[in-house]
N, CA and C of each residue as an Amber inpcrd file, in Angstrom:
protein
   237
 -11.4420000   0.8310000   0.2970000 -11.8710000   1.3460000  -1.0970000
 -12.1890000   0.2760000  -2.1490000 -13.0300000  -0.0790000  -2.5440000
 -13.2910000  -1.0790000  -3.2000000 -12.4900000  -1.1480000  -5.0710000
 -12.0920000  -1.6840000  -5.4960000 -11.7390000  -1.5810000  -6.6570000
 -12.5120000  -2.3530000  -7.8480000 -13.0220000  -2.1410000  -9.0080000
 -13.5490000  -3.1160000  -9.7120000 -13.1910000  -2.9690000 -11.0240000
 -12.8010000  -4.5040000 -11.6580000 -12.2520000  -4.7110000 -12.9770000
 -13.2440000  -4.7750000 -13.5560000 -13.6250000  -4.0540000 -14.3790000
 -14.7940000  -4.2950000 -15.3010000 -14.4480000  -5.4710000 -16.4940000
 -13.3350000  -5.4980000 -16.5060000 -13.0210000  -6.7590000 -17.4950000
 -12.9840000  -8.3170000 -16.7980000 -12.9070000  -8.2280000 -15.3090000
 -12.8770000  -9.6640000 -15.0490000 -14.7520000  -9.7440000 -14.4640000
 -14.9940000  -8.7100000 -14.2530000 -17.1400000  -8.8230000 -13.9380000
 -17.2310000  -9.4300000 -15.6350000 -16.8490000  -8.6900000 -16.6310000
 -17.2540000  -9.0970000 -18.2280000 -17.0190000 -10.4960000 -18.1650000
 -15.5540000 -11.1410000 -17.9110000 -15.2360000 -12.6400000 -18.1340000
 -15.9580000 -13.6700000 -17.3340000 -16.2780000 -13.0500000 -16.0380000
 -17.0440000 -13.9480000 -15.1280000 -18.7050000 -14.1300000 -15.9230000
 -19.3240000 -13.2300000 -16.3220000 -20.3210000 -13.4760000 -16.8040000
 -20.4440000 -13.9640000 -18.3260000 -19.3120000 -13.7340000 -18.5150000
 -19.3470000 -14.5560000 -19.8940000 -19.5340000 -15.6050000 -19.9190000
 -18.4290000 -16.3870000 -18.9530000 -18.1230000 -17.7800000 -18.5120000
 -19.3820000 -18.3030000 -18.1310000 -20.4050000 -17.4850000 -17.2280000
 -21.9430000 -17.9080000 -16.9960000 -22.8420000 -17.8220000 -18.3540000
 -22.3020000 -17.2150000 -19.5100000 -23.0700000 -17.8520000 -20.4910000
 -23.7020000 -16.5330000 -21.2130000 -23.2310000 -15.1830000 -20.3680000
 -24.0200000 -13.9820000 -21.0690000 -23.2270000 -13.2860000 -22.0670000
 -23.1150000 -13.9100000 -23.0530000 -22.4730000 -13.4000000 -24.5550000
 -22.2000000 -11.9120000 -24.6360000 -23.1260000 -11.3080000 -24.2380000
 -23.0920000  -9.6040000 -24.6450000 -22.3870000  -9.1640000 -23.5590000
 -21.8990000  -9.7980000 -22.5420000 -21.3410000  -9.3060000 -21.3350000
 -20.0190000  -8.4850000 -21.5660000 -19.1500000  -9.0000000 -22.9020000
 -17.5640000  -8.5240000 -23.2810000 -18.3360000  -7.5760000 -24.6010000
 -17.0130000  -6.9390000 -24.8710000 -17.2760000  -5.9020000 -26.1070000
 -16.9330000  -7.1990000 -27.4960000 -18.2780000  -7.0090000 -28.1780000
 -18.1370000  -8.1490000 -29.3010000 -18.7050000  -7.3000000 -30.4510000
 -17.9480000  -7.3280000 -31.6990000 -18.3300000  -6.0260000 -32.5220000
 -19.1460000  -6.7110000 -33.4450000 -19.8410000  -7.9840000 -33.2970000
 -21.0590000  -8.6600000 -34.1330000 -22.2410000  -8.1170000 -33.2080000
 -21.9670000  -8.3500000 -31.9590000 -23.5210000  -8.4140000 -30.6330000
 -23.3390000  -7.0250000 -30.3540000 -22.5520000  -6.5290000 -29.9470000
 -22.3140000  -5.3720000 -29.1590000 -22.5030000  -5.6570000 -27.3650000
 -22.3870000  -4.9520000 -26.6910000 -22.4810000  -5.5270000 -25.3880000
 -23.3270000  -4.5630000 -24.2920000 -23.4290000  -4.7250000 -23.1060000
 -24.3550000  -4.3450000 -22.4970000 -24.1380000  -5.2110000 -20.8850000
 -23.4110000  -4.3090000 -20.1920000 -22.9480000  -4.8050000 -18.5990000
 -23.7430000  -3.8360000 -17.6100000 -24.8940000  -4.8030000 -16.4690000
 -25.5520000  -3.7700000 -15.7240000 -24.7960000  -4.2050000 -14.1840000
 -24.7050000  -3.6280000 -13.4450000 -24.2300000  -3.5490000 -11.6740000
 -25.6790000  -2.9270000 -11.0200000 -26.1250000  -3.6880000 -10.1990000
 -27.3250000  -3.0580000  -9.8030000 -26.8310000  -2.9480000  -8.0430000
 -27.4110000  -2.0000000  -7.5050000 -27.1050000  -1.8330000  -5.7440000
 -28.2580000  -1.8610000  -5.2060000 -29.6360000  -1.5350000  -5.7250000
 -30.5660000  -1.6680000  -4.9350000 -30.9210000  -3.0110000  -4.4810000
 -31.3970000  -2.8080000  -3.2330000 -32.2440000  -4.2290000  -2.7870000
 -33.2490000  -3.8520000  -1.9300000 -34.4720000  -4.6090000  -2.4300000
 -35.8510000  -4.3850000  -2.0590000 -35.7340000  -5.1190000  -0.7090000
 -34.8010000  -5.6220000   0.0890000 -34.9210000  -6.3410000   1.4210000
 -33.8470000  -5.4000000   2.4860000 -33.9340000  -4.2670000   1.9450000
 -33.5360000  -2.9210000   3.2170000 -34.0570000  -2.1110000   2.7140000
 -34.1420000  -1.5260000   3.9160000 -34.9850000  -0.3920000   4.0310000
 -34.2000000   1.0760000   3.5590000 -35.2600000   1.6340000   2.9150000
 -34.4090000   3.0620000   2.4480000 -34.5280000   4.1130000   2.7840000
 -34.1260000   5.3760000   2.7250000 -34.0230000   6.5970000   3.5010000
 -33.5220000   7.2220000   2.2190000 -33.5250000   8.8490000   2.4410000
 -33.2320000   9.9250000   1.3560000 -31.8880000  10.2010000   1.9680000
 -30.9340000   9.7800000   0.9560000 -29.5080000  10.0030000   1.3590000
 -28.9010000  11.0410000   1.0290000 -29.5060000  11.5950000  -0.8050000
 -29.1440000  13.2940000  -1.4890000 -30.3260000  13.3860000  -2.1540000
 -30.9410000  14.4330000  -1.8750000 -31.8640000  14.9080000  -2.1640000
 -31.5670000  15.3090000  -3.7550000 -30.6780000  16.0510000  -4.0540000
 -29.8440000  16.8790000  -5.3680000 -29.8410000  15.2770000  -6.0890000
 -29.8710000  14.0270000  -6.0880000 -29.5100000  12.8880000  -6.8970000
 -30.8990000  12.0810000  -7.2790000 -32.0130000  12.8330000  -6.3760000
 -33.2540000  12.0710000  -6.3270000 -33.7340000  11.6110000  -7.7620000
 -33.8380000  10.3920000  -8.3130000 -34.2910000  10.0040000  -9.5160000
 -33.6350000  10.6530000 -10.8500000 -32.2190000  10.6130000 -10.4290000
 -31.3710000  11.5560000 -11.5680000 -30.6820000  10.1080000 -12.8320000
 -30.2630000  10.5880000 -13.4530000 -29.7200000   9.7180000 -14.3400000
 -28.4330000  10.4560000 -15.0870000 -27.1720000   9.8440000 -14.7960000
 -26.0460000  10.9700000 -15.3800000 -25.7870000   9.5570000 -16.2160000
 -25.1500000  10.4170000 -17.6450000 -24.3990000  10.1650000 -18.3180000
 -23.0710000  10.0610000 -19.1690000 -22.0120000   9.5510000 -19.4110000
 -20.9400000   9.8870000 -20.0790000 -20.3810000   8.9570000 -20.9250000
 -19.1240000   9.3600000 -21.5320000 -18.0670000   8.3720000 -22.4120000
 -17.5520000   8.0590000 -21.4140000 -16.6550000   6.7100000 -21.9040000
 -15.8530000   5.9100000 -21.1160000 -15.1290000   4.8940000 -21.9650000
 -13.5460000   4.6220000 -21.8970000 -13.2370000   3.8200000 -22.6230000
 -14.0250000   2.6190000 -23.3820000 -14.9110000   2.0250000 -22.1280000
 -15.6030000   0.7710000 -22.2020000 -16.8550000   1.1550000 -23.2540000
 -17.3570000   2.4010000 -23.3790000 -18.4540000   2.9490000 -24.5640000
 -18.9130000   4.1200000 -23.6300000 -20.5230000   3.8780000 -23.4710000
 -21.0990000   4.6350000 -22.9960000 -21.5770000   4.2370000 -21.4540000
 -21.2460000   4.9890000 -20.2560000 -22.0610000   4.8480000 -19.1460000
 -23.1150000   5.7370000 -18.7570000 -23.9350000   5.0930000 -18.0060000
 -24.7600000   5.2570000 -17.7060000 -24.9900000   4.9150000 -16.0840000
 -25.6380000   6.2260000 -14.8710000 -25.2800000   5.9120000 -13.8570000
 -27.1730000   6.5220000 -12.9840000 -27.7310000   5.2610000 -12.6640000
 -28.9570000   5.9560000 -11.9220000 -29.0860000   5.6870000 -10.6320000
 -29.9260000   6.9860000 -10.2370000 -30.1350000   7.1810000  -8.9720000
 -31.6140000   6.7950000  -8.6230000 -32.0690000   6.2830000  -7.5320000
 -33.1620000   6.1290000  -6.9520000 -34.0810000   7.2260000  -6.5530000
 -35.5360000   6.9140000  -6.2700000 -36.0090000   8.1740000  -5.6030000
 -35.4860000   8.4500000  -4.2470000 -34.7080000   7.7390000  -3.4730000
 -34.0950000   8.3560000  -2.6040000 -32.7640000   8.6400000  -2.6420000
 -32.1700000   9.0130000  -3.9780000 -30.9010000   9.8380000  -3.8210000
 -29.6200000   8.6920000  -3.8560000 -30.2220000   7.1690000  -3.5070000
 -29.4470000   6.1760000  -3.4510000 -28.7830000   5.9250000  -4.6790000
 -27.6840000   5.1320000  -5.0650000 -26.8810000   4.5810000  -6.3620000
 -28.3200000   3.1830000  -6.7270000 -28.8780000   3.1960000  -7.8660000
 -29.2360000   1.8710000  -8.2210000 -28.7650000   1.5250000  -9.1110000
 -27.8890000   1.7980000 -10.2360000 -27.4620000   0.6770000 -11.0040000
 -26.3710000   1.4980000 -12.0570000 -25.3850000   1.0230000 -12.5450000
 -24.4090000   1.3200000 -13.3960000 -24.5990000   0.7410000 -14.7180000
 -24.7140000   1.1670000 -15.6090000 -24.5320000   0.3570000 -16.9160000
 -23.3900000   1.0360000 -18.0820000 -23.2470000   0.2930000 -18.3960000
 -21.9610000  -0.0360000 -19.6240000 -22.4150000  -0.3910000 -20.7810000
 -22.4540000   0.1380000 -21.5540000 -22.9510000  -0.2200000 -23.0770000
 -22.0490000   0.2070000 -24.1800000
């Protein structure tokens, strides 16, 4: 099982010049993690999640989880 440390991802992106990757009272912030890949063949994995978007609050702000037309995880946005 993989464990993602959001603060570590934010730090890496900020070091690469993405100023909005870390929470900033003046700028706000936005972090998107993409899981889709146009090079891989897609197939339906979960019909209940096809084209769905789920949003929730968390300690980092608002989380948006998007699924594609196949029900596969497409992206996770923190803002």
